[in-house]
Amino acid sequence: MMATIALQPHVKGSLTPQKVLPLPWEKKKPMQKAPAVSKEDALKRFEEVLGKVGND
């Protein structure tokens, strides 16, 4: 915040602390799409989970 205040008179436009010192965890990462699952694979996975849980 202090760096932003100190730099502001020497810059045209406005500054924000995020523009002066961007932190690595604030960067936006592109979303990855999940692979498409066919109906047969989805049914197979469902049956596996159902078998592990047990059907009452």
Short mmCIF file of N, CA, C and O in Angstrom, two decimals:
data_model
loop_
_atom_site.label_atom_id
_atom_site.label_comp_id
_atom_site.label_asym_id
_atom_site.label_seq_id
_atom_site.Cartn_x
_atom_site.Cartn_y
_atom_site.Cartn_z
N MET A 1 0.83 -1.19 0.00
CA MET A 1 0.00 0.00 0.00
C MET A 1 0.88 1.25 0.00
O MET A 1 0.58 2.20 -0.71
N MET A 2 1.94 1.21 0.78
CA MET A 2 2.83 2.38 0.83
C MET A 2 3.53 2.60 -0.51
O MET A 2 3.72 3.74 -0.92
N ALA A 3 3.90 1.53 -1.19
CA ALA A 3 4.54 1.67 -2.51
C ALA A 3 3.57 2.31 -3.50
O ALA A 3 3.97 3.14 -4.32
N THR A 4 2.31 1.93 -3.41
CA THR A 4 1.30 2.51 -4.30
C THR A 4 1.18 4.01 -4.06
O THR A 4 1.13 4.80 -5.01
N ILE A 5 1.13 4.39 -2.82
CA ILE A 5 1.01 5.81 -2.46
C ILE A 5 2.25 6.58 -2.91
O ILE A 5 2.15 7.71 -3.42
N ALA A 6 3.44 5.98 -2.77
CA ALA A 6 4.68 6.66 -3.14
C ALA A 6 4.80 6.80 -4.66
O ALA A 6 5.34 7.80 -5.16
N LEU A 7 4.31 5.82 -5.42
CA LEU A 7 4.44 5.85 -6.87
C LEU A 7 3.35 6.67 -7.57
O LEU A 7 3.55 7.14 -8.69
N GLN A 8 2.22 6.86 -6.94
CA GLN A 8 1.06 7.48 -7.58
C GLN A 8 1.35 8.86 -8.18
O GLN A 8 0.91 9.11 -9.31
N PRO A 9 2.08 9.76 -7.54
CA PRO A 9 2.31 11.08 -8.16
C PRO A 9 3.15 11.01 -9.45
O PRO A 9 3.12 11.94 -10.25
N HIS A 10 3.88 9.93 -9.67
CA HIS A 10 4.78 9.83 -10.81
C HIS A 10 4.19 9.02 -11.97
O HIS A 10 4.87 8.78 -12.96
N VAL A 11 2.93 8.62 -11.85
CA VAL A 11 2.30 7.78 -12.87
C VAL A 11 1.04 8.45 -13.38
O VAL A 11 0.27 9.01 -12.61
N LYS A 12 0.85 8.39 -14.70
CA LYS A 12 -0.40 8.89 -15.25
C LYS A 12 -1.47 7.83 -15.02
O LYS A 12 -1.22 6.64 -15.17
N GLY A 13 -2.63 8.24 -14.65
CA GLY A 13 -3.71 7.29 -14.35
C GLY A 13 -3.66 6.88 -12.89
O GLY A 13 -2.94 7.46 -12.08
N SER A 14 -4.41 5.85 -12.58
CA SER A 14 -4.46 5.43 -11.18
C SER A 14 -3.78 4.08 -11.01
O SER A 14 -3.74 3.25 -11.92
N LEU A 15 -3.21 3.88 -9.85
CA LEU A 15 -2.57 2.62 -9.50
C LEU A 15 -3.36 1.93 -8.40
O LEU A 15 -4.01 2.58 -7.58
N THR A 16 -3.26 0.63 -8.37
CA THR A 16 -3.82 -0.15 -7.27
C THR A 16 -2.70 -1.03 -6.73
O THR A 16 -1.73 -1.31 -7.45
N PRO A 17 -2.81 -1.47 -5.50
CA PRO A 17 -1.78 -2.37 -4.97
C PRO A 17 -1.63 -3.64 -5.81
O PRO A 17 -0.54 -4.18 -5.95
N GLN A 18 -2.71 -4.10 -6.43
CA GLN A 18 -2.64 -5.30 -7.25
C GLN A 18 -1.83 -5.06 -8.53
O GLN A 18 -1.20 -5.97 -9.05
N LYS A 19 -1.87 -3.83 -9.05
CA LYS A 19 -1.08 -3.50 -10.24
C LYS A 19 0.39 -3.34 -9.90
O LYS A 19 1.26 -3.68 -10.70
N VAL A 20 0.70 -2.83 -8.71
CA VAL A 20 2.08 -2.60 -8.30
C VAL A 20 2.77 -3.91 -7.93
O VAL A 20 3.89 -4.17 -8.35
N LEU A 21 2.10 -4.75 -7.17
CA LEU A 21 2.71 -5.99 -6.71
C LEU A 21 1.70 -7.13 -6.82
O LEU A 21 1.04 -7.49 -5.85
N PRO A 22 1.59 -7.71 -8.03
CA PRO A 22 0.67 -8.85 -8.18
C PRO A 22 1.24 -10.08 -7.48
O PRO A 22 2.43 -10.37 -7.61
N LEU A 23 0.42 -10.76 -6.74
CA LEU A 23 0.85 -11.97 -6.04
C LEU A 23 0.52 -13.19 -6.88
O LEU A 23 -0.48 -13.21 -7.60
N PRO A 24 1.36 -14.24 -6.79
CA PRO A 24 1.17 -15.40 -7.67
C PRO A 24 -0.17 -16.09 -7.49
O PRO A 24 -0.73 -16.62 -8.45
N TRP A 25 -0.73 -16.11 -6.30
CA TRP A 25 -1.99 -16.82 -6.07
C TRP A 25 -3.20 -15.99 -6.52
O TRP A 25 -4.30 -16.48 -6.53
N GLU A 26 -2.98 -14.75 -6.91
CA GLU A 26 -4.08 -13.92 -7.40
C GLU A 26 -4.25 -14.01 -8.92
O GLU A 26 -5.22 -13.50 -9.46
N LYS A 27 -3.31 -14.67 -9.60
CA LYS A 27 -3.41 -14.80 -11.05
C LYS A 27 -4.53 -15.76 -11.40
O LYS A 27 -4.72 -16.77 -10.75
N LYS A 28 -5.26 -15.42 -12.44
CA LYS A 28 -6.34 -16.27 -12.88
C LYS A 28 -5.77 -17.37 -13.76
O LYS A 28 -5.00 -17.11 -14.68
N LYS A 29 -6.14 -18.59 -13.46
CA LYS A 29 -5.69 -19.72 -14.25
C LYS A 29 -6.83 -20.14 -15.18
O LYS A 29 -7.99 -20.12 -14.79
N PRO A 30 -6.48 -20.49 -16.41
CA PRO A 30 -7.54 -20.93 -17.32
C PRO A 30 -8.16 -22.24 -16.83
O PRO A 30 -7.47 -23.12 -16.34
N MET A 31 -9.46 -22.32 -16.95
CA MET A 31 -10.18 -23.51 -16.52
C MET A 31 -9.93 -24.63 -17.52
O MET A 31 -9.95 -24.41 -18.72
N GLN A 32 -9.71 -25.83 -16.98
CA GLN A 32 -9.55 -26.98 -17.85
C GLN A 32 -10.87 -27.72 -17.91
O GLN A 32 -11.52 -27.91 -16.90
N LYS A 33 -11.24 -28.13 -19.11
CA LYS A 33 -12.49 -28.84 -19.27
C LYS A 33 -12.29 -30.31 -18.90
O LYS A 33 -11.26 -30.90 -19.22
N ALA A 34 -13.27 -30.86 -18.24
CA ALA A 34 -13.24 -32.28 -17.90
C ALA A 34 -13.48 -33.09 -19.17
O ALA A 34 -14.23 -32.67 -20.05
N PRO A 35 -12.84 -34.24 -19.27
CA PRO A 35 -13.07 -35.05 -20.47
C PRO A 35 -14.51 -35.54 -20.53
O PRO A 35 -15.13 -35.81 -19.51
N ALA A 36 -15.01 -35.65 -21.74
CA ALA A 36 -16.39 -36.11 -21.92
C ALA A 36 -16.49 -37.59 -21.55
O ALA A 36 -15.60 -38.37 -21.85
N VAL A 37 -17.58 -37.94 -20.88
CA VAL A 37 -17.81 -39.31 -20.46
C VAL A 37 -19.03 -39.84 -21.21
O VAL A 37 -20.08 -39.19 -21.21
N SER A 38 -18.88 -41.00 -21.80
CA SER A 38 -20.00 -41.57 -22.54
C SER A 38 -21.04 -42.13 -21.55
O SER A 38 -20.75 -42.32 -20.37
N LYS A 39 -22.22 -42.38 -22.04
CA LYS A 39 -23.28 -42.92 -21.18
C LYS A 39 -22.89 -44.28 -20.63
O LYS A 39 -23.17 -44.58 -19.46
N GLU A 40 -22.23 -45.08 -21.44
CA GLU A 40 -21.82 -46.41 -20.99
C GLU A 40 -20.81 -46.32 -19.85
O GLU A 40 -20.90 -47.03 -18.86
N ASP A 41 -19.82 -45.42 -20.00
CA ASP A 41 -18.82 -45.24 -18.94
C ASP A 41 -19.45 -44.70 -17.67
O ASP A 41 -19.10 -45.11 -16.56
N ALA A 42 -20.38 -43.76 -17.80
CA ALA A 42 -21.05 -43.20 -16.64
C ALA A 42 -21.85 -44.27 -15.91
O ALA A 42 -21.82 -44.35 -14.68
N LEU A 43 -22.55 -45.13 -16.67
CA LEU A 43 -23.33 -46.21 -16.06
C LEU A 43 -22.41 -47.21 -15.37
O LEU A 43 -22.71 -47.67 -14.26
N LYS A 44 -21.28 -47.51 -15.99
CA LYS A 44 -20.31 -48.44 -15.39
C LYS A 44 -19.78 -47.88 -14.07
O LYS A 44 -19.70 -48.58 -13.07
N ARG A 45 -19.42 -46.60 -14.06
CA ARG A 45 -18.93 -45.96 -12.83
C ARG A 45 -20.00 -45.95 -11.74
O ARG A 45 -19.72 -46.21 -10.58
N PHE A 46 -21.23 -45.67 -12.15
CA PHE A 46 -22.33 -45.64 -11.19
C PHE A 46 -22.52 -47.02 -10.55
O PHE A 46 -22.69 -47.14 -9.35
N GLU A 47 -22.46 -48.06 -11.38
CA GLU A 47 -22.63 -49.42 -10.85
C GLU A 47 -21.49 -49.80 -9.92
O GLU A 47 -21.69 -50.47 -8.91
N GLU A 48 -20.26 -49.35 -10.23
CA GLU A 48 -19.11 -49.62 -9.35
C GLU A 48 -19.32 -48.96 -7.99
O GLU A 48 -19.10 -49.57 -6.95
N VAL A 49 -19.74 -47.71 -8.00
CA VAL A 49 -19.97 -46.99 -6.74
C VAL A 49 -21.12 -47.64 -5.97
O VAL A 49 -21.04 -47.82 -4.76
N LEU A 50 -22.16 -48.01 -6.68
CA LEU A 50 -23.29 -48.65 -6.04
C LEU A 50 -22.89 -49.97 -5.42
O LEU A 50 -23.33 -50.32 -4.32
N GLY A 51 -22.00 -50.71 -6.07
CA GLY A 51 -21.51 -51.97 -5.54
C GLY A 51 -20.68 -51.79 -4.29
O GLY A 51 -20.72 -52.59 -3.36
N LYS A 52 -19.89 -50.71 -4.25
CA LYS A 52 -19.06 -50.42 -3.07
C LYS A 52 -19.91 -49.98 -1.88
O LYS A 52 -19.63 -50.33 -0.74
N VAL A 53 -20.93 -49.21 -2.15
CA VAL A 53 -21.79 -48.71 -1.09
C VAL A 53 -22.74 -49.83 -0.62
O VAL A 53 -23.04 -49.93 0.56
N GLY A 54 -23.15 -50.60 -1.55
CA GLY A 54 -24.10 -51.66 -1.23
C GLY A 54 -25.51 -51.16 -1.44
O GLY A 54 -25.88 -50.07 -1.02
N ASN A 55 -26.29 -51.93 -2.14
CA ASN A 55 -27.67 -51.51 -2.41
C ASN A 55 -28.59 -52.21 -1.42
O ASN A 55 -28.69 -53.42 -1.38
N ASP A 56 -29.26 -51.42 -0.63
CA ASP A 56 -30.15 -51.95 0.43
C ASP A 56 -31.48 -52.32 -0.11
O ASP A 56 -32.18 -51.85 -0.82
#
